[in-house]
XYZ file of C-alpha atoms in Angstrom:
595
model
C 0.742 -59.154 149.510
C 2.084 -61.824 151.808
C 0.209 -64.683 150.663
C 1.103 -63.632 146.833
C 5.029 -63.950 148.003
C 4.518 -67.280 149.516
C 2.569 -68.680 146.871
C 5.257 -67.788 144.200
C 7.738 -69.332 146.524
C 6.075 -72.851 147.300
C 4.226 -73.493 143.645
C 7.779 -74.247 142.386
C 9.113 -76.000 144.912
C 5.793 -78.287 144.462
C 5.963 -78.516 141.018
C 9.722 -79.975 141.350
C 8.380 -82.406 143.839
C 5.724 -83.623 141.359
C 8.741 -83.945 138.492
C 10.218 -86.368 141.306
C 7.011 -88.093 142.545
C 7.377 -91.783 140.859
C 4.041 -92.942 143.009
C 0.308 -92.090 143.422
C 0.233 -91.055 146.918
C 3.231 -88.940 146.430
C 1.356 -86.821 143.631
C -1.764 -86.608 144.906
C -0.459 -85.378 148.119
C 1.641 -82.448 146.149
C -2.121 -82.202 144.045
C -3.859 -81.435 147.414
C -0.572 -78.674 148.313
C -1.053 -76.844 144.999
C -5.059 -76.889 145.425
C -4.261 -75.713 148.912
C -1.978 -72.805 148.233
C -4.000 -71.695 145.026
C -2.326 -72.663 141.737
C -3.731 -76.004 140.958
C -6.146 -74.737 138.585
C -3.389 -72.485 136.417
C -2.656 -74.545 133.022
C 1.157 -74.822 133.622
C 0.292 -76.881 137.159
C -2.456 -78.948 135.686
C 0.340 -80.000 132.779
C 2.287 -80.726 135.637
C -0.016 -82.891 137.360
C -1.436 -84.901 134.730
C 2.106 -86.048 133.237
C 2.952 -86.844 137.155
C -0.564 -89.204 137.203
C 0.461 -90.309 133.777
C 3.949 -91.000 134.647
C 2.640 -93.260 137.934
C -0.023 -94.826 135.755
C -2.624 -93.151 136.955
C -4.675 -92.020 133.503
C -8.109 -92.270 134.819
C -7.138 -89.211 137.175
C -4.673 -87.552 134.693
C -7.982 -87.438 132.082
C -10.720 -86.378 134.723
C -7.856 -83.298 135.836
C -8.502 -82.662 131.987
C -11.572 -82.564 131.321
C -11.757 -79.852 134.353
C -9.287 -77.926 132.659
C -11.317 -74.743 131.286
C -8.316 -73.744 129.126
C -5.912 -76.302 127.395
C -3.124 -75.265 126.003
C -0.326 -78.364 123.609
C 1.464 -79.470 126.863
C -2.117 -80.403 127.892
C -3.149 -82.872 125.535
C 0.608 -84.103 124.772
C 0.448 -84.799 128.055
C -2.118 -87.169 128.357
C -1.299 -88.560 125.360
C 1.820 -89.654 126.540
C 0.344 -91.022 129.636
C -2.330 -92.992 127.775
C 0.891 -94.828 124.782
C 3.204 -95.068 127.680
C 0.228 -97.529 129.841
C -0.646 -99.455 126.973
C -3.237 -97.784 125.706
C -2.258 -96.628 122.444
C -5.016 -96.627 120.605
C -6.621 -94.287 122.902
C -3.601 -91.426 122.534
C -4.179 -91.727 118.802
C -7.555 -90.897 118.879
C -6.896 -87.946 121.283
C -5.227 -86.459 117.894
C -8.514 -85.918 116.140
C -9.948 -84.306 119.215
C -7.620 -82.023 119.374
C -7.714 -81.184 116.252
C -11.698 -79.830 116.933
C -10.630 -77.963 119.712
C -8.000 -75.398 118.150
C -5.163 -76.416 119.814
C -2.770 -76.689 117.280
C -0.587 -79.983 117.378
C 3.786 -79.682 117.788
C 6.352 -81.408 116.762
C 6.116 -83.326 120.040
C 2.539 -84.116 119.821
C 2.973 -85.916 116.081
C 6.064 -87.648 117.658
C 3.948 -89.040 120.406
C 0.777 -89.923 118.416
C 3.350 -92.248 115.799
C 4.931 -93.775 118.565
C 1.540 -94.945 119.826
C 1.336 -96.196 116.261
C 4.495 -97.801 116.336
C 3.601 -99.518 119.530
C 0.235 -100.927 117.624
C 2.131 -102.090 114.802
C -0.347 -100.084 112.693
C 0.880 -99.249 109.881
C -2.512 -97.868 108.229
C -3.811 -95.761 111.230
C 0.355 -94.755 110.993
C -0.094 -93.363 107.889
C -3.156 -91.063 108.840
C -0.954 -89.456 111.308
C 2.187 -89.482 108.885
C -0.616 -88.029 106.475
C -1.695 -84.876 109.157
C 2.328 -84.433 110.263
C 2.454 -83.385 106.457
C -0.471 -80.945 106.370
C 0.678 -79.652 109.446
C 4.275 -79.224 107.885
C 5.784 -81.326 111.087
C 6.845 -84.517 108.792
C 10.469 -83.136 108.232
C 10.710 -82.374 112.223
C 13.827 -84.783 112.901
C 12.344 -86.057 115.628
C 8.736 -87.251 113.739
C 10.721 -88.801 110.917
C 12.352 -90.769 113.387
C 9.668 -91.694 114.698
C 7.690 -92.664 111.596
C 10.832 -94.643 110.645
C 10.537 -96.500 113.738
C 6.818 -96.728 113.685
C 6.871 -98.292 109.738
C 9.632 -101.043 110.730
C 7.584 -102.275 113.371
C 4.814 -101.917 111.676
C 7.017 -104.264 108.876
C 6.676 -101.954 106.522
C 10.448 -101.531 105.714
C 9.984 -99.616 102.166
C 7.969 -96.740 104.311
C 10.455 -96.374 106.878
C 13.293 -96.256 104.498
C 11.705 -93.859 102.509
C 11.279 -91.618 105.272
C 14.567 -91.929 106.206
C 16.039 -90.731 102.666
C 13.616 -87.900 102.796
C 15.394 -86.133 105.906
C 17.961 -83.727 105.213
C 21.370 -85.050 105.811
C 22.281 -82.340 108.575
C 18.590 -83.485 110.303
C 19.974 -87.253 110.450
C 21.634 -87.519 113.866
C 22.841 -90.880 115.481
C 19.050 -91.682 116.661
C 17.901 -91.494 112.705
C 20.864 -94.063 111.783
C 19.984 -95.947 114.670
C 16.362 -96.397 114.220
C 16.773 -97.285 110.329
C 19.343 -100.128 111.559
C 17.422 -101.251 114.150
C 14.240 -101.950 111.589
C 16.165 -103.805 109.201
C 17.778 -105.984 112.290
C 14.060 -105.975 113.106
C 12.789 -107.415 109.689
C 15.099 -109.772 109.532
C 17.120 -107.606 106.587
C 21.008 -107.718 108.542
C 22.826 -107.413 105.027
C 20.946 -104.528 104.186
C 21.992 -103.345 108.056
C 25.558 -104.197 107.850
C 25.324 -101.989 104.495
C 23.404 -99.360 106.275
C 26.122 -98.874 109.034
C 28.896 -98.650 106.726
C 27.079 -95.542 104.862
C 26.705 -94.091 108.125
C 30.723 -94.995 108.965
C 31.165 -93.062 105.301
C 28.541 -90.544 105.483
C 27.817 -89.818 109.117
C 29.505 -86.699 109.247
C 31.789 -88.281 111.644
C 29.097 -89.248 114.372
C 30.177 -91.478 117.276
C 27.690 -94.581 116.762
C 25.727 -95.062 120.092
C 25.566 -98.513 122.233
C 21.219 -98.905 120.232
C 23.299 -98.499 116.924
C 26.436 -100.836 117.401
C 23.456 -103.301 119.014
C 21.517 -103.609 115.966
C 24.474 -103.736 113.982
C 25.806 -106.513 115.892
C 22.500 -107.983 116.079
C 22.274 -108.109 112.292
C 25.677 -110.089 112.209
C 23.876 -112.371 114.359
C 21.011 -112.923 112.017
C 23.087 -113.961 108.724
C 26.227 -115.270 110.001
C 29.246 -112.355 109.728
C 31.262 -113.500 111.790
C 34.074 -110.960 110.305
C 31.723 -107.795 110.472
C 30.347 -108.394 113.631
C 33.994 -108.653 115.337
C 34.762 -105.027 113.805
C 31.720 -103.754 114.838
C 32.797 -105.421 118.577
C 36.055 -103.565 118.428
C 34.144 -100.010 117.228
C 31.719 -101.444 120.753
C 35.529 -100.642 122.599
C 36.872 -97.972 121.016
C 34.060 -95.964 121.332
C 33.603 -96.603 125.421
C 30.831 -98.978 124.822
C 32.180 -102.652 125.254
C 30.579 -103.168 129.386
C 27.155 -101.512 128.152
C 24.886 -104.403 128.826
C 22.781 -104.156 125.539
C 25.890 -104.861 123.288
C 27.405 -107.470 126.012
C 24.499 -109.831 125.408
C 23.677 -108.893 121.404
C 27.898 -109.918 121.385
C 27.438 -113.561 123.262
C 24.111 -113.680 120.611
C 26.125 -113.063 118.154
C 29.181 -114.975 118.543
C 27.514 -117.960 119.431
C 25.252 -117.834 116.426
C 28.489 -117.482 114.215
C 30.175 -120.778 115.418
C 32.196 -119.039 118.586
C 30.297 -120.639 121.939
C 33.784 -120.210 123.489
C 34.200 -116.337 122.685
C 30.215 -116.278 124.038
C 31.562 -118.059 127.080
C 34.371 -115.170 127.970
C 32.142 -112.102 127.262
C 29.580 -113.841 129.909
C 32.141 -115.405 132.447
C 33.194 -111.264 132.525
C 29.460 -109.940 133.401
C 29.367 -109.495 137.425
C 25.664 -109.420 138.053
C 24.180 -111.616 134.634
C 20.560 -110.228 133.932
C 17.781 -112.684 133.033
C 18.104 -111.761 129.621
C 22.141 -112.574 129.563
C 21.276 -115.826 131.365
C 19.100 -116.711 128.764
C 21.470 -115.926 126.076
C 24.204 -117.855 126.669
C 21.521 -120.756 127.836
C 20.068 -120.725 124.345
C 23.362 -120.793 122.944
C 24.538 -123.809 124.588
C 21.212 -125.299 123.589
C 21.984 -124.325 120.004
C 25.694 -126.274 120.378
C 23.974 -129.078 122.157
C 25.666 -128.595 125.307
C 22.600 -129.407 127.409
C 24.000 -129.994 130.468
C 26.080 -127.270 130.622
C 22.675 -125.342 129.364
C 21.178 -127.210 133.047
C 24.020 -125.629 134.820
C 23.625 -122.177 133.675
C 19.436 -122.620 134.813
C 20.608 -123.676 138.087
C 23.001 -121.013 138.461
C 20.550 -118.423 137.823
C 17.891 -120.204 140.278
C 20.832 -120.189 143.008
C 21.461 -116.447 142.277
C 17.539 -115.469 142.504
C 17.653 -114.420 138.707
C 13.575 -115.048 137.922
C 13.467 -116.744 134.940
C 11.307 -115.987 132.061
C 8.964 -117.715 129.700
C 11.907 -117.704 126.915
C 14.751 -118.833 129.469
C 12.731 -121.677 130.030
C 11.998 -122.528 126.215
C 15.901 -122.318 125.993
C 16.602 -124.771 128.572
C 13.921 -127.140 127.127
C 15.902 -127.117 123.674
C 18.796 -127.751 125.411
C 17.241 -131.323 126.554
C 15.821 -131.763 122.829
C 19.692 -131.196 121.471
C 21.075 -133.204 124.049
C 18.370 -135.735 124.335
C 17.732 -135.427 127.937
C 14.132 -135.649 127.312
C 12.938 -136.611 131.028
C 14.113 -133.625 132.555
C 13.021 -131.348 129.881
C 9.610 -133.036 130.322
C 9.679 -132.533 134.093
C 10.645 -128.662 133.188
C 7.143 -128.370 131.317
C 5.078 -130.038 133.248
C 6.753 -127.704 136.737
C 7.196 -124.600 134.877
C 3.924 -123.535 136.414
C 3.900 -124.444 139.600
C 8.058 -123.514 140.192
C 8.403 -120.261 138.518
C 4.472 -119.222 137.631
C 4.808 -119.587 133.737
C 1.701 -121.181 132.070
C 3.578 -123.472 129.112
C 2.312 -121.627 126.071
C 2.285 -122.829 122.099
C 6.444 -123.126 121.842
C 6.598 -125.389 124.794
C 4.266 -127.761 123.442
C 6.113 -127.584 119.818
C 9.526 -128.046 121.833
C 8.709 -130.960 123.742
C 6.494 -133.003 121.007
C 10.258 -132.020 118.930
C 12.109 -133.866 121.964
C 9.728 -136.810 121.937
C 10.009 -137.048 118.583
C 13.799 -137.087 118.228
C 14.001 -139.534 120.873
C 12.045 -142.045 119.115
C 9.263 -141.823 121.677
C 6.513 -140.896 118.550
C 3.323 -141.897 120.374
C 3.959 -140.176 123.926
C 4.364 -137.360 121.137
C 1.340 -137.600 119.311
C -0.295 -137.649 122.784
C 1.337 -134.555 124.299
C 0.480 -133.083 120.542
C -3.332 -133.400 120.482
C -3.291 -132.384 124.116
C -1.705 -129.271 123.306
C -4.510 -126.163 123.045
C -2.329 -124.693 120.023
C -3.617 -123.407 117.034
C -2.969 -121.244 113.640
C 1.359 -120.932 113.356
C 1.807 -122.736 115.940
C 0.129 -125.784 115.191
C 1.707 -125.831 112.187
C 4.878 -125.719 113.886
C 4.020 -128.320 116.132
C 2.775 -130.873 113.488
C 5.355 -129.895 111.003
C 7.772 -131.384 113.448
C 5.961 -133.735 114.729
C 6.129 -134.931 110.512
C 9.772 -134.543 110.314
C 10.196 -136.743 113.549
C 8.189 -139.614 111.871
C 10.025 -139.361 108.682
C 13.166 -139.672 110.196
C 12.435 -142.812 112.342
C 10.591 -144.416 108.846
C 7.286 -144.270 110.633
C 4.592 -144.006 107.714
C 1.879 -144.854 109.444
C 2.372 -142.082 111.958
C 3.457 -139.330 109.604
C 0.412 -140.160 107.151
C -1.419 -138.835 110.627
C 0.616 -136.004 111.120
C 0.646 -135.298 107.270
C -3.294 -134.768 107.151
C -2.613 -132.109 110.108
C 0.031 -130.081 108.436
C -2.677 -130.386 105.122
C -5.058 -128.266 107.199
C -3.110 -125.314 106.827
C -2.645 -123.171 103.626
C -0.017 -121.041 103.955
C 4.053 -121.362 105.076
C 3.659 -125.265 104.565
C 6.002 -126.192 101.757
C 8.649 -127.462 103.898
C 6.162 -130.389 105.974
C 5.000 -131.376 101.893
C 8.247 -132.128 100.953
C 9.337 -133.960 104.267
C 5.928 -136.041 103.603
C 7.452 -136.561 100.090
C 10.555 -137.852 101.174
C 9.138 -139.939 103.759
C 6.713 -141.718 100.635
C 10.250 -142.422 98.584
C 12.174 -143.399 101.731
C 9.727 -146.022 101.713
C 9.339 -146.763 98.153
C 5.987 -145.479 97.399
C 7.615 -142.864 94.617
C 3.702 -142.658 93.437
C 2.132 -140.775 97.016
C 5.395 -138.696 96.924
C 4.435 -138.125 93.354
C 0.977 -136.898 94.444
C 2.581 -134.642 97.256
C 4.602 -132.217 94.054
C 1.576 -132.493 91.920
C -0.523 -130.897 95.254
C 2.061 -128.345 95.786
C 2.077 -127.304 92.092
C -1.830 -127.155 92.307
C -2.020 -125.009 95.330
C 0.667 -122.928 94.235
C 2.705 -123.779 96.971
C 6.781 -123.367 96.201
C 9.501 -124.600 98.403
C 12.156 -122.401 100.022
C 15.184 -122.633 97.813
C 18.199 -124.215 100.080
C 20.782 -121.672 100.608
C 24.186 -121.970 102.495
C 27.202 -119.186 102.859
C 30.860 -119.052 104.311
C 32.897 -116.137 104.839
C 36.327 -115.947 103.381
C 38.001 -112.771 104.593
C 34.776 -111.155 105.492
C 32.926 -111.611 102.137
C 29.962 -113.745 102.039
C 29.953 -116.838 99.329
C 26.366 -117.765 99.177
C 25.475 -120.971 97.291
C 22.251 -122.824 96.014
C 21.142 -126.439 95.398
C 23.240 -127.183 92.231
C 24.857 -124.223 91.865
C 29.027 -123.883 92.160
C 29.280 -120.489 90.427
C 29.687 -118.429 93.233
C 33.302 -120.182 93.278
C 33.922 -118.322 90.730
C 37.570 -119.134 88.679
C 37.701 -121.797 91.235
C 34.212 -123.896 90.033
C 35.894 -126.652 87.655
C 38.237 -127.566 91.285
C 35.235 -127.689 93.386
C 33.702 -130.023 91.474
C 36.931 -132.222 90.917
C 37.361 -132.423 94.775
C 33.668 -133.273 95.495
C 34.158 -135.980 92.685
C 36.439 -136.813 94.694
C 35.465 -137.183 97.349
C 32.464 -138.960 97.240
C 34.901 -141.538 95.968
C 36.395 -141.956 98.750
C 33.383 -141.683 100.637
C 31.727 -144.884 99.008
C 34.908 -146.540 99.937
C 33.929 -146.289 103.575
C 30.418 -147.266 103.034
C 28.312 -144.366 102.453
C 25.037 -145.005 100.811
C 24.033 -141.434 100.462
C 23.851 -139.285 97.513
C 25.710 -136.299 96.509
C 24.326 -136.313 93.116
C 25.991 -136.097 89.995
C 28.736 -133.692 89.350
C 28.098 -133.591 85.269
C 28.152 -129.817 84.579
C 25.280 -128.701 82.351
C 26.809 -126.428 79.435
C 23.822 -126.350 77.061
C 25.238 -122.556 76.271
C 28.838 -123.670 75.817
C 29.425 -121.045 72.987
C 28.084 -118.203 75.552
C 29.634 -119.538 78.599
C 26.542 -118.618 80.887
C 23.080 -119.856 81.677
C 23.652 -123.540 82.744
C 27.338 -123.580 83.514
C 28.610 -123.885 86.506
C 25.789 -126.300 87.769
C 25.671 -129.687 89.735
C 23.190 -131.464 89.208
C 20.946 -132.715 92.871
C 23.960 -131.504 95.087
C 23.193 -129.418 98.122
C 24.326 -126.222 99.085
C 26.028 -126.883 102.209
C 28.387 -129.352 100.225
C 29.358 -126.962 97.344
C 30.170 -124.333 100.401
C 31.914 -126.650 102.119
C 33.941 -127.180 98.761
C 34.882 -124.393 98.496
C 35.901 -123.897 101.616
C 38.372 -126.761 101.753
C 39.986 -125.326 98.375
C 40.502 -121.591 99.975
C 40.667 -122.349 103.700
C 44.332 -123.272 104.987
C 44.426 -126.093 106.625
C 44.349 -125.765 110.438
C 41.486 -123.675 110.264
C 37.836 -124.462 111.036
C 35.796 -124.345 108.140
C 32.403 -122.784 108.967
C 29.148 -122.853 107.157
C 25.747 -121.544 107.608
C 22.771 -122.466 106.221
C 18.937 -121.537 105.938
C 17.454 -124.600 106.003
C 18.208 -128.053 108.522
C 20.959 -129.912 107.163
C 19.234 -133.387 105.692
C 21.125 -136.917 106.735
C 22.700 -137.836 103.638
C 24.752 -134.254 103.563
C 24.889 -134.796 107.872
C 27.247 -137.914 107.185
C 28.596 -136.739 104.566
C 30.394 -133.911 106.240
C 31.321 -136.841 109.195
C 33.180 -138.556 106.357
C 34.774 -135.797 104.892
C 36.553 -134.467 108.498
C 37.774 -137.689 108.889
C 38.634 -138.109 105.204
C 40.619 -134.593 104.812
C 41.260 -134.508 108.803
C 39.609 -130.978 108.999
C 37.346 -129.470 111.387
C 33.756 -127.969 110.448
C 31.193 -125.862 111.810
C 27.321 -125.971 110.301
C 24.534 -123.565 111.471
C 21.294 -125.055 110.108
C 17.818 -123.595 110.833
C 18.041 -125.806 113.997
C 21.471 -126.295 115.504
C 25.028 -125.804 115.354
C 26.792 -129.351 113.862
C 30.853 -129.547 114.914
C 31.784 -132.238 112.553
C 35.623 -133.855 114.043
C 37.532 -136.502 112.884
C 34.333 -138.449 111.739
C 31.638 -137.643 114.699
C 29.234 -134.846 115.207
C 28.901 -132.370 118.622
C 25.395 -133.565 117.824
C 25.486 -137.373 118.376
C 22.581 -137.315 116.067
C 20.094 -135.464 118.600
C 19.664 -133.180 115.596
């Protein structure tokens, strides 16, 4: 009787120790004590031991124990599944769900959410759909936890439509802050910033007065960063402060990134300076921000500071420092970092580091060195395409048609995502007066069905984005005519100052003037950033900086035009293009032509 009483008293204490154990030795010792008191074979005890071994990453020992159980319940199966998923073996976790179906033990909601999360780690939508179908059959697909896991899984697998379908299928009362946050994260992770912002607005009106959590807020801030929506970003920042998340590390890092990508580096710096103990993620974010603004020496100062504070850099940190060197003309410093990162920081240079180094040499006109490094770099697939495309662009900038042809030959070996590089090659031929070869490039693109992504630029006026495409001034609405007149006037003044580029013709096509629709408001050849600038000059009061976002790299002609217009109009402009920020003021640009 006394032994039974002792066992009943000791076992709960040992189980409590198992729950708090964080290392293999502690789990093994407690397991041994449970064996000694004779309760280790009980299903509940075995489940706790399996979970503890899995938590410590010793899944092999957990599986041995699982195999030796005379009887298993749903917790036994789910605990082992969770262990395999969390230790980087998600496919084994999903296979356990299949084995479970033959064991006679029915899965529960947590089992399915665990299996779905394993599919999310694999980013395997096909496997995820099979688990989803099984959950439907078992009646658990509508469970809030399972549905939220499905939203996350489809998002990580890139199937945004399926994620939204699951989200829309959830009953309104079942949607909690985690569910809304998961759908927001899906949009943000898949570069659908506008949809994420729209969903957040929907949450604020239909979310039954739920308070946003910090994961949701960080997703919206990241979305604002991606599409350059400063107004919404500031509003979300205010929301984070109101709900007590202003000091949350995840949100602060997202805000640092958002303000920098929206053209407010000074705000990013202020937020960063308030962080008492910046992590590697915080340092990386501010280093990348400084790099985008061409503040190479500032980025290096941050880097040296983090090293002095014993914050170990990661691969992305070093890439950010190299980008800073590339955009500031600090070529030798960047090359030294490339060649020393293995010995100094135990980080092996990857394809992105080599691409950045090649780009850095190309910008500086050291094209022979760039070609030598490009040939040495062991890169394949899309990484190789980016490397050779970068080199091709540099050859065109420095008017080295001989080397551009060599780079173009390497680019032509690829079948996807080559439109931008081929356009660069066509422009290189045009600059050299070889119009027949330029036409041949375009003919080849048409034959292969390759289409160039349309260039677009947007400007935010009172929290409303106005998106412009090349040659199309209609987003200016009733002021379209004024924009055309202003650009005509500016072109004349620029010519007087020696401008040799072209804004394109501002002649308006009114092929269907009688219906006032097709063709109206078009300006042949005018690039989208100039149209956005023209609109901004009309509607943004003097004294305020005009900020323009662009989805492609700014061309040389537009760059020269912005410099001259900043002098003529005595205005400041900030342009975020695909590569970096340009701050135009009094006829000069912050990039100093390292762009």
